[in-house]
Structures are given as structure tokens and as C-alpha cells.
Short mmCIF file of C-alpha atoms in Angstrom, two decimals:
data_model
loop_
_atom_site.label_atom_id
_atom_site.label_comp_id
_atom_site.label_asym_id
_atom_site.label_seq_id
_atom_site.Cartn_x
_atom_site.Cartn_y
_atom_site.Cartn_z
CA UNK A 27 0.03 -0.16 0.02
CA UNK A 28 3.01 2.35 0.74
CA UNK A 29 4.38 1.67 -2.49
CA UNK A 30 1.18 2.41 -4.47
CA UNK A 31 0.84 5.84 -2.74
CA UNK A 32 4.64 6.57 -3.26
CA UNK A 33 4.23 5.87 -6.87
CA UNK A 34 0.83 8.18 -7.15
CA UNK A 35 2.33 11.08 -5.33
CA UNK A 36 5.19 10.48 -7.57
CA UNK A 37 2.92 10.81 -10.36
CA UNK A 38 1.26 13.81 -9.36
CA UNK A 39 4.56 15.62 -8.82
CA UNK A 40 5.74 15.14 -12.27
CA UNK A 41 2.51 16.27 -13.69
CA UNK A 42 2.64 19.60 -11.22
CA UNK A 43 6.00 20.14 -12.52
CA UNK A 44 5.16 19.69 -16.37
CA UNK A 45 2.16 21.94 -15.52
CA UNK A 46 4.46 24.89 -14.32
CA UNK A 47 6.84 24.57 -17.52
CA UNK A 48 4.14 25.36 -19.88
CA UNK A 49 2.66 27.97 -17.86
CA UNK A 50 6.02 29.65 -18.00
CA UNK A 51 6.78 28.95 -21.77
CA UNK A 52 3.26 30.70 -22.61
CA UNK A 53 4.93 34.02 -21.33
CA UNK A 54 7.91 34.07 -23.76
CA UNK A 55 8.01 34.82 -27.60
CA UNK A 56 10.87 34.88 -29.91
CA UNK A 57 10.91 37.40 -32.59
CA UNK A 58 13.27 38.80 -35.23
CA UNK A 59 14.07 42.22 -36.10
CA UNK A 60 15.06 43.15 -39.77
CA UNK A 61 18.92 43.26 -39.17
CA UNK A 62 18.03 39.42 -38.04
CA UNK A 63 19.13 39.70 -34.58
CA UNK A 64 16.83 37.89 -32.20
CA UNK A 65 15.29 39.10 -29.41
CA UNK A 66 13.51 37.56 -26.35
CA UNK A 67 10.38 39.09 -25.35
CA UNK A 68 9.15 38.26 -22.02
CA UNK A 69 5.85 39.30 -20.96
CA UNK A 70 5.60 40.47 -17.35
CA UNK A 71 3.12 41.65 -14.50
CA UNK A 72 -0.27 43.44 -15.44
CA UNK A 73 -1.95 46.05 -13.41
CA UNK A 74 -5.04 47.48 -12.96
CA UNK A 75 -6.64 49.78 -10.15
CA UNK A 76 -10.48 48.58 -11.05
CA UNK A 77 -10.84 44.98 -10.25
CA UNK A 78 -12.46 43.04 -13.27
CA UNK A 79 -10.75 45.29 -15.98
CA UNK A 80 -7.53 43.46 -17.33
CA UNK A 81 -5.10 44.65 -19.60
CA UNK A 82 -2.53 42.38 -21.32
CA UNK A 83 -0.14 42.09 -24.17
CA UNK A 84 -0.61 39.36 -26.67
CA UNK A 85 2.16 39.95 -28.88
CA UNK A 86 5.31 42.15 -29.42
CA UNK A 87 6.70 42.52 -33.11
CA UNK A 88 10.01 44.54 -33.65
CA UNK A 89 10.30 44.96 -37.34
CA UNK A 90 11.36 48.55 -38.22
CA UNK A 91 8.29 50.49 -39.37
CA UNK A 92 6.15 47.57 -38.81
CA UNK A 93 6.99 47.51 -35.29
CA UNK A 94 3.79 46.82 -33.15
CA UNK A 95 2.40 45.83 -29.75
CA UNK A 96 -0.71 43.85 -29.86
CA UNK A 97 -2.86 44.34 -26.52
CA UNK A 98 -6.44 43.54 -25.17
CA UNK A 99 -8.33 44.96 -22.69
CA UNK A 100 -10.68 42.44 -20.99
CA UNK A 101 -13.93 43.76 -19.18
CA UNK A 102 -14.87 41.06 -16.75
CA UNK A 103 -17.22 43.60 -14.90
CA UNK A 104 -20.92 44.22 -14.91
CA UNK A 105 -20.44 47.51 -16.11
CA UNK A 106 -19.44 49.55 -19.36
CA UNK A 107 -16.01 50.34 -19.61
CA UNK A 108 -14.06 52.78 -21.75
CA UNK A 109 -10.59 52.31 -23.10
CA UNK A 110 -8.29 54.93 -24.33
CA UNK A 111 -6.13 53.79 -26.96
CA UNK A 112 -3.67 56.94 -26.65
CA UNK A 113 -1.20 54.89 -24.65
CA UNK A 114 2.25 55.68 -23.79
CA UNK A 115 5.56 53.27 -23.13
CA UNK A 116 7.91 53.70 -20.45
CA UNK A 117 11.23 51.73 -19.53
CA UNK A 118 12.43 50.95 -16.15
CA UNK A 119 15.97 52.14 -15.83
CA UNK A 120 18.12 53.14 -12.54
CA UNK A 121 14.74 52.01 -10.44
CA UNK A 122 12.43 54.59 -12.26
CA UNK A 123 9.86 54.25 -14.77
CA UNK A 124 10.76 57.06 -17.66
CA UNK A 125 9.12 57.88 -20.78
CA UNK A 126 10.74 56.18 -23.96
CA UNK A 127 8.97 58.63 -26.15
CA UNK A 128 10.96 60.26 -29.25
CA UNK A 129 11.55 64.08 -29.19
CA UNK A 130 9.92 64.30 -32.57
CA UNK A 131 6.83 61.97 -31.74
CA UNK A 132 3.46 63.62 -32.06
CA UNK A 133 0.44 62.63 -30.22
CA UNK A 134 -2.12 60.95 -32.38
CA UNK A 135 -5.92 61.85 -31.54
CA UNK A 136 -8.03 58.46 -31.33
CA UNK A 137 -11.17 58.19 -29.68
CA UNK A 138 -12.38 56.10 -26.74
CA UNK A 139 -13.38 52.60 -27.49
CA UNK A 140 -16.52 51.31 -25.46
CA UNK A 141 -16.26 47.92 -23.97
CA UNK A 142 -19.38 46.44 -22.77
CA UNK A 143 -19.64 44.17 -19.79
CA UNK A 144 -18.18 40.66 -20.30
CA UNK A 145 -16.64 41.84 -23.50
CA UNK A 146 -12.86 42.08 -24.84
CA UNK A 147 -11.17 44.73 -27.02
CA UNK A 148 -7.98 44.01 -29.13
CA UNK A 149 -6.02 46.80 -30.39
CA UNK A 150 -2.77 47.15 -32.42
CA UNK A 151 -0.10 49.75 -31.03
CA UNK A 152 2.10 50.98 -33.71
CA UNK A 153 4.89 52.69 -31.70
CA UNK A 154 8.01 52.86 -34.18
CA UNK A 155 7.55 56.52 -35.01
CA UNK A 156 7.00 57.58 -31.59
CA UNK A 157 8.82 55.46 -28.83
CA UNK A 158 12.50 54.03 -28.82
CA UNK A 159 12.67 50.45 -27.83
CA UNK A 160 16.01 50.07 -28.40
CA UNK A 161 17.46 49.14 -25.34
CA UNK A 162 17.20 45.40 -23.65
CA UNK A 163 15.34 46.36 -20.60
CA UNK A 164 11.96 46.09 -19.05
CA UNK A 165 8.80 48.20 -20.53
CA UNK A 166 5.44 48.81 -19.77
CA UNK A 167 2.56 50.19 -21.89
CA UNK A 168 0.31 52.40 -20.06
CA UNK A 169 -3.12 53.42 -20.66
CA UNK A 170 -6.48 54.94 -19.07
CA UNK A 171 -10.10 53.47 -18.86
CA UNK A 172 -13.29 54.51 -17.10
CA UNK A 173 -15.80 52.58 -15.57
CA UNK A 174 -19.58 53.57 -15.73
CA UNK A 175 -21.41 51.95 -13.26
CA UNK A 176 -24.71 53.69 -13.79
CA UNK A 177 -24.70 53.55 -17.78
CA UNK A 178 -22.63 55.36 -20.24
CA UNK A 179 -24.39 58.78 -19.42
CA UNK A 180 -23.61 58.19 -15.77
CA UNK A 181 -20.68 59.33 -13.89
CA UNK A 182 -17.42 57.81 -14.89
CA UNK A 183 -14.64 56.13 -12.51
CA UNK A 184 -11.64 56.67 -13.97
CA UNK A 185 -8.91 53.80 -14.00
CA UNK A 186 -5.49 52.92 -15.39
CA UNK A 187 -4.13 49.95 -16.74
CA UNK A 188 -0.54 48.69 -17.75
CA UNK A 189 1.38 45.57 -18.96
CA UNK A 190 5.03 44.84 -18.74
CA UNK A 191 7.42 43.27 -21.01
CA UNK A 192 11.26 42.64 -21.23
CA UNK A 193 13.40 42.75 -24.14
CA UNK A 194 16.79 40.54 -23.87
CA UNK A 195 18.98 38.92 -26.20
#
């Protein structure tokens, strides 16, 4: 009986360790730039200051003028949420988050999107002309959102979300 229990525990341990590996593998993507240099993109933590409004990065492409960050905002609340695609990107250096916006970058005027309760919105952020992601460090993409608890005509509660990724060789 002790041998059977030991074998079952060993099998459970093996399955639990292999499950952890798969979870971690889903957070990495290898991509190529135009210069054929391979970079590893590791997706990191996510932040929201309103429970149920979740923001994440689904893909990062570094390809010169075609460089993009694919994001999604999931509204797991019972309220209407607006999402502002006017994002900004910051890099983490010397213990601080600082903007990596290029000096000559112009802000785009993009209107807010409405995300009904239980829905998801996906967005492609073309950052090449506006942001410098040339350093192999940690970055975060930050945007604002609003939660309408009493319908779209009611009062809005402002919220903020961000998702982190790291570039390394």
C-alpha cells in the first residue's frame, strides 16, 4: 500500500512540474528584427486599479516601421468600460519608470472605445515613429480607462492599466 501511495505521489509531482513549465513557456516569444538579430520578449506583470478590468500584451513585433504591440482589454465587470488607445510606453532604468517617447513624436488623436460588460477589445499599437525601444530592458505600456457604473450617461470612475514586457538577447 505504501508503494502505491508513493508511486501516485510521484506521478502527481511530475504532472504538477510539467504544468508549471507550460505556464512559463506561454510568457515568452522569440521574434526577429529586420537586422536578423533575435530578441526574446518576456511578458511580465499586469496592473489594474479597478478589479475586473484586465489589460495584457498578446504579442510584440520588432520589425522596423512595422513594429507593433498587440494588446487586449478584458471587461470582466458588470459595467460599461471605456478604453483610451492613446497609450504611452515607459522603460525601467535606474529604479524608475521614464518615458521612452522620441523627441519628435506627435500624439495621435484616437477616440475612446466602449467595452460592454463581459467583452474584450483588441488593439494594435504602432509605436515605431513615437517610441524608442532599442534598449534591452523592462518596458510597460500604459493607458487609461473609465468605468460607468450607472450607464454610459452616468458618472465615470477613471482607472489606469498597464502591462510589462522585457526585451533581452
